[in-house]
Coordinates of C-alpha atoms in Angstrom, one line a residue:
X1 CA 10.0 25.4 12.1
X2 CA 12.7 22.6 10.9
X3 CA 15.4 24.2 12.9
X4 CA 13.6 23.7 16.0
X5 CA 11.8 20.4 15.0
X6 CA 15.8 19.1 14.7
X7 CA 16.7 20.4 17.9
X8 CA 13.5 19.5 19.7
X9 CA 12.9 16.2 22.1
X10 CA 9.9 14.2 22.7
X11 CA 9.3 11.9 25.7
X12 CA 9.2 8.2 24.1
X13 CA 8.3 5.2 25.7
X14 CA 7.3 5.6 29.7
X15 CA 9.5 8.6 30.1
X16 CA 8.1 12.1 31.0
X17 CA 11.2 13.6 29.9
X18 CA 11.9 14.6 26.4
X19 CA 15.1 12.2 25.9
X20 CA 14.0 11.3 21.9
X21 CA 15.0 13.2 18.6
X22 CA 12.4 13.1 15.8
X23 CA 13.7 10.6 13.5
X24 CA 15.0 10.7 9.8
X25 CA 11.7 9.8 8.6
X26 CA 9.4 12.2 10.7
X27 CA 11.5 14.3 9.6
X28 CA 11.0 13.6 5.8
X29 CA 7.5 13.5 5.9
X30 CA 7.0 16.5 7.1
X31 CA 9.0 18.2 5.2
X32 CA 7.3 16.7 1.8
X33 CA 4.0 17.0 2.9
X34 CA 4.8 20.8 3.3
X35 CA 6.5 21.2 0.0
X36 CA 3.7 19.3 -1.8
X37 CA 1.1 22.0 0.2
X38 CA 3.3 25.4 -0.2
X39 CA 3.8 24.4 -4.3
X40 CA 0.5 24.0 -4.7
X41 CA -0.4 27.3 -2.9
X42 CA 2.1 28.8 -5.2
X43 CA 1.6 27.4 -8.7
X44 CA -1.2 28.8 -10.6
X45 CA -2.4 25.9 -12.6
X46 CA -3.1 23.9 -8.8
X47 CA -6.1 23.9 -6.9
X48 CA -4.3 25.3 -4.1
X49 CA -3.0 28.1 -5.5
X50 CA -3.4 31.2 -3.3
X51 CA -0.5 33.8 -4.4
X52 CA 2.1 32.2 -1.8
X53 CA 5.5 32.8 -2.6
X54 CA 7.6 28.9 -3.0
X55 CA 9.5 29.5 0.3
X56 CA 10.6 25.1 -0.6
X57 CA 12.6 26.3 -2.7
X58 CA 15.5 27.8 -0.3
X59 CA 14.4 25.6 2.1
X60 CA 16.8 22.1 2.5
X61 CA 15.4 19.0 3.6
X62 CA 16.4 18.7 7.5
X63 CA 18.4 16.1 9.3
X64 CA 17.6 14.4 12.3
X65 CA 20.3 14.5 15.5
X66 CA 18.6 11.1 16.6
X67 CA 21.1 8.2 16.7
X68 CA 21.2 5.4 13.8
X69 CA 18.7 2.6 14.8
X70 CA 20.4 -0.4 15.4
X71 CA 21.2 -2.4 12.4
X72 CA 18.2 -5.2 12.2
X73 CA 19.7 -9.1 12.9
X74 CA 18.2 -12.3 12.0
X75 CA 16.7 -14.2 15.5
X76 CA 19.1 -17.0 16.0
X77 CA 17.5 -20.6 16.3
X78 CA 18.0 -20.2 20.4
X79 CA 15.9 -16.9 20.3
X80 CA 13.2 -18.6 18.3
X81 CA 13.3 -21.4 20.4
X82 CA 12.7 -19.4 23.9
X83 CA 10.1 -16.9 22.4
X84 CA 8.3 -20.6 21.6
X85 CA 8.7 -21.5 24.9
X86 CA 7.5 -18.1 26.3
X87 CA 4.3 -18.4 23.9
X88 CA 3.7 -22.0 23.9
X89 CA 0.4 -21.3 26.8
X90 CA -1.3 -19.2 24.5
X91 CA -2.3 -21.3 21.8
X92 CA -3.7 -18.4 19.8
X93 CA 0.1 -16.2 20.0
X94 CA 2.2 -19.8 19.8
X95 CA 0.1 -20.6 16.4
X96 CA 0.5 -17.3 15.3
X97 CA 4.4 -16.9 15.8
X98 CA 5.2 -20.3 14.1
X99 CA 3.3 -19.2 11.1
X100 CA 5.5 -15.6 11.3
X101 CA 8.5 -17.9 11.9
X102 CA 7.8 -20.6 8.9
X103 CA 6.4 -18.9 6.2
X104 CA 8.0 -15.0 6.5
X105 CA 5.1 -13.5 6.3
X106 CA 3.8 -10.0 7.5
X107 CA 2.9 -10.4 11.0
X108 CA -0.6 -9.0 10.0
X109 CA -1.3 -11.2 7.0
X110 CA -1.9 -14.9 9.2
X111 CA -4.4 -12.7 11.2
X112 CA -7.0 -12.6 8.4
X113 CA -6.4 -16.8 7.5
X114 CA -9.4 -18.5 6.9
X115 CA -10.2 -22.3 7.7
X116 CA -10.3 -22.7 3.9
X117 CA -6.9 -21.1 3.4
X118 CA -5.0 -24.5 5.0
X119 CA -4.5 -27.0 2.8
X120 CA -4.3 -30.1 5.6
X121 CA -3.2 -32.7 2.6
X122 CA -0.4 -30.3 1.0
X123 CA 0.3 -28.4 3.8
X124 CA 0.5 -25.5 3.0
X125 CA -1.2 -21.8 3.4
X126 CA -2.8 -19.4 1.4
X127 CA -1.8 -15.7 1.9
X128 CA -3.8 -13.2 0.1
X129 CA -5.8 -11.5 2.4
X130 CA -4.3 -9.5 5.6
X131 CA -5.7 -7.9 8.7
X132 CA -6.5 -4.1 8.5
X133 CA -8.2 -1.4 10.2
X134 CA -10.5 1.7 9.5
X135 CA -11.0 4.8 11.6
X136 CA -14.2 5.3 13.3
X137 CA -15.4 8.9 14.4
X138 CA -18.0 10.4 16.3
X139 CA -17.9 13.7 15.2
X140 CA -21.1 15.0 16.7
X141 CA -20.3 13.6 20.3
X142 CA -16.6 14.3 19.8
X143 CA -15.5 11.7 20.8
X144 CA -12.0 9.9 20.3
X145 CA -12.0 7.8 17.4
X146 CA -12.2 3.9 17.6
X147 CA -9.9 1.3 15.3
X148 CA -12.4 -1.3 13.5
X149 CA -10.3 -4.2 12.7
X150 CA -11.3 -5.3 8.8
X151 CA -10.0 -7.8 5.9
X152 CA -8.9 -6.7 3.1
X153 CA -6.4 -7.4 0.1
X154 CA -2.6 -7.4 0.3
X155 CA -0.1 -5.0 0.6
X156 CA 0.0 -2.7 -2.9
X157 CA -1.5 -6.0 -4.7
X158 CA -2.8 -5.0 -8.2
X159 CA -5.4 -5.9 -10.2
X160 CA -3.4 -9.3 -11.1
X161 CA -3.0 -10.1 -7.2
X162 CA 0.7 -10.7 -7.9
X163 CA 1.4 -10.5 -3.8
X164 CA -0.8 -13.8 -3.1
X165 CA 1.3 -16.8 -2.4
X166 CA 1.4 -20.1 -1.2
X167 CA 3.5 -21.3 1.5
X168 CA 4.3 -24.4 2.8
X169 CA 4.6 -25.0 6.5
X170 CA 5.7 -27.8 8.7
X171 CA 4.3 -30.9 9.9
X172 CA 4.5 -29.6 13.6
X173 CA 2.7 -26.4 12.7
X174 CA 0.0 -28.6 11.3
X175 CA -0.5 -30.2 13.8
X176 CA -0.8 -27.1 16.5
X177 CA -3.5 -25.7 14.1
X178 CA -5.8 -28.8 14.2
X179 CA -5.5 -28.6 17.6
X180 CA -6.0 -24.7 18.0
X181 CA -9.5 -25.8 15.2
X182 CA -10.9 -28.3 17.9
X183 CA -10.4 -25.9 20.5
X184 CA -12.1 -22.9 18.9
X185 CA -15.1 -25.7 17.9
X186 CA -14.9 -27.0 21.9
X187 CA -15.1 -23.8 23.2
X188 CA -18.9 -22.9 23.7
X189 CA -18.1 -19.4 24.4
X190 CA -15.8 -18.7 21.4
X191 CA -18.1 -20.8 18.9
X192 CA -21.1 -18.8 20.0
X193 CA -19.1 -15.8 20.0
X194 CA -17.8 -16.5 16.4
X195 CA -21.8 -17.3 15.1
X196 CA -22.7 -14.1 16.6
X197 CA -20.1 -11.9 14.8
X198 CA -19.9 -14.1 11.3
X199 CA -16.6 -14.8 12.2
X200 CA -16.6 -18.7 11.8
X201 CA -14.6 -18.9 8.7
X202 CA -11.6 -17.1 10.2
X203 CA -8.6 -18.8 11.9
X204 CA -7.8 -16.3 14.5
X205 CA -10.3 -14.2 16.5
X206 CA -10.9 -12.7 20.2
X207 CA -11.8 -15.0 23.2
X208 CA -15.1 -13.6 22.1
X209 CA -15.3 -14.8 18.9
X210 CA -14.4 -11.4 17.3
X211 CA -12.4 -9.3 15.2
X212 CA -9.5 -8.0 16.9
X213 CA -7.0 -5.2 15.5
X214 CA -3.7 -6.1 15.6
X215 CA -2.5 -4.2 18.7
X216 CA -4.8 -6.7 20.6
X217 CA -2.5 -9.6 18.9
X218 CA 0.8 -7.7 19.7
X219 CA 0.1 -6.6 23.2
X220 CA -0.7 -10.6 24.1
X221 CA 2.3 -11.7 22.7
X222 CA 4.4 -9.0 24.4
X223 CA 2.9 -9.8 27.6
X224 CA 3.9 -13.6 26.9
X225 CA 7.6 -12.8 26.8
X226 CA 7.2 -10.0 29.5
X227 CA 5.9 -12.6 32.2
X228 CA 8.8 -14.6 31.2
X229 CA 11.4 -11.7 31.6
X230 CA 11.8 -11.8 27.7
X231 CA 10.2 -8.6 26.5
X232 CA 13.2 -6.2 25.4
X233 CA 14.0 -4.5 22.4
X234 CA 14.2 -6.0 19.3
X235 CA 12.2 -9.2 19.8
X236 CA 9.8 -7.0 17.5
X237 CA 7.3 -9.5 15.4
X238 CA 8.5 -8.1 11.7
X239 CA 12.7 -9.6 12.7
X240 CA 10.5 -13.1 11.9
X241 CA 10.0 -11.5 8.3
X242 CA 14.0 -10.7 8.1
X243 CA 15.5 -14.2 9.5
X244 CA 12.7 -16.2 7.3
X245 CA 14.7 -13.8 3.8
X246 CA 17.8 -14.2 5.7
X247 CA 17.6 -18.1 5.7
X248 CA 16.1 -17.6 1.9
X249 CA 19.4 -15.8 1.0
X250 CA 21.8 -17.9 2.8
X251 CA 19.8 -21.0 1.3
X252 CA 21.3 -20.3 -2.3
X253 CA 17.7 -19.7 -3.5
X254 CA 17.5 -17.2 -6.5
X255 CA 16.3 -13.6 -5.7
X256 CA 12.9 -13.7 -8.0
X257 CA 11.6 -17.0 -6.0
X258 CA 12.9 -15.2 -2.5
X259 CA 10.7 -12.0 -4.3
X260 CA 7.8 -14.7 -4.4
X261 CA 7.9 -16.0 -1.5
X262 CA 8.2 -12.7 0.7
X263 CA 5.3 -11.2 -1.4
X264 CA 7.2 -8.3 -2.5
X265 CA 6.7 -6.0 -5.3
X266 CA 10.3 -5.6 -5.9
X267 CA 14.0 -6.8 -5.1
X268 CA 15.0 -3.5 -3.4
X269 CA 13.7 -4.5 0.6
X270 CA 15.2 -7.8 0.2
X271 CA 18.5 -6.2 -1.5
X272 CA 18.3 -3.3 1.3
X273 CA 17.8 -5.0 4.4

């Protein structure tokens, strides 16, 4: 099964062909779900346990034939500037995108930002809720299941909510929020829409005043740079994350306030990438 999962191509992107190697991590996965499952089927104190020989045990963990991803680089300030330019129509993506570029943060944590969150005085933000999502299935019709966007805590934040932060941001960024507020208020179509789905509070919704997963968010923003000519690889949303901690780093800042401010549990991403 390994042997040929190694050896096997899938068709990525628009292709039809196979032309992609399942990658390191598939790979990995797989192979420790599978160990978990056959150990259990063979150890007699599991639940699982069924009389099956350990066949993990001769079996080595696989390795991909796919090539290296290309190492990730920080945006340079001339890429930030023309994505800016590409977004700047679409209040919603521009507002969005500063944040990411600003503050570091995960691409989905500004989604779930609530009016409440922006200190206008200090400015600054308050991370320490993100945008999620929850499977939906109709087993009875079956039908295809349905993504239901949701807010909930941080990434692995514990009981003592370590991962929340505040951040500052600029002036400028400020002043694009008020101005994406008095839209929103202005228009009737969004503010009913936002009543309607108890959605007021939040900073970033649908046209319709609702909860969008954050595909919806993505696919926008790509199809900002792609009417511009910009879409390519590697103007992916989490590069803002690395150039924010590359501009940390290079800032001479010590690694536990760069920990901090990235709202990471450890030093080994930051150390890593």
């Amino acid at each position: 099964f390994f042997r040929d999962m190694v050896t096997k191509q899938y068709s990525a992107g628009k292709s039809t062909i196979p032309n992609t190697y399942y990658s390191q991590s598939t790979l990995s996965k797989l192979y420790d779900l599978l160990k978990r499952f056959i150990t259990g089927c063979s150890d007699q104190t599991s639940l699982l346990y069924i009389g099956m020989t350990n066949y993990m045990l001769s079996v080595r963990k696989p390795k991909s034939n796919a090539l290296p991803k290309e190492e990730i680089k920080a945006f340079t300030d001339e890429e930030i500037a023309t994505i800016f330019s590409a977004v700047k129509e679409d209040a919603l993506i521009y507002c969005w995108i500063r944040i990411l570029a600003e503050t570091g943060t995960r691409p989905s944590e500004p989604l779930a930002l609530q009016w409440k969150d922006i200190n206008w005085e200090e400015g600054s933000i308050t991370i320490d809720k993100t945008l999620s999502e929850v499977r939906e299935h109709d087993l009875e019709n079956w039908s295809r299941s349905t993504s239901v966007p949701i807010i909930k805590t941080l990434k692995n934040d514990g009981v003592k909510r370590t991962h929340c932060r505040k951040v500052s941001i600029s002036a400028g960024l400020m002043v694009k929020l008020r101005q994406w507020q008095k839209f929103v208020e202005n228009d009737e179509k969004m503010r009913e829409g936002r009543i309607r789905n108890n959605t007021t509070e939040q900073v970033f919704t649908g046209p319709e005043g609702n909860l969008w997963v954050y595909d919806r968010y993505n696919q926008r923003y790509r199809r900002a740079l792609e009417k511009c000519g910009l879409y390519k690889e590697g103007v992916f949303l989490y590069r803002f994350r690395h150039t924010f901690c590359t501009y940390l780093v290079r800032s001479k800042l010590s690694m536990k306030d760069i920990q901090f401010l990235m709202g990471d549990s450890t030093l080994d991403v930051i150390l890593n990438v």
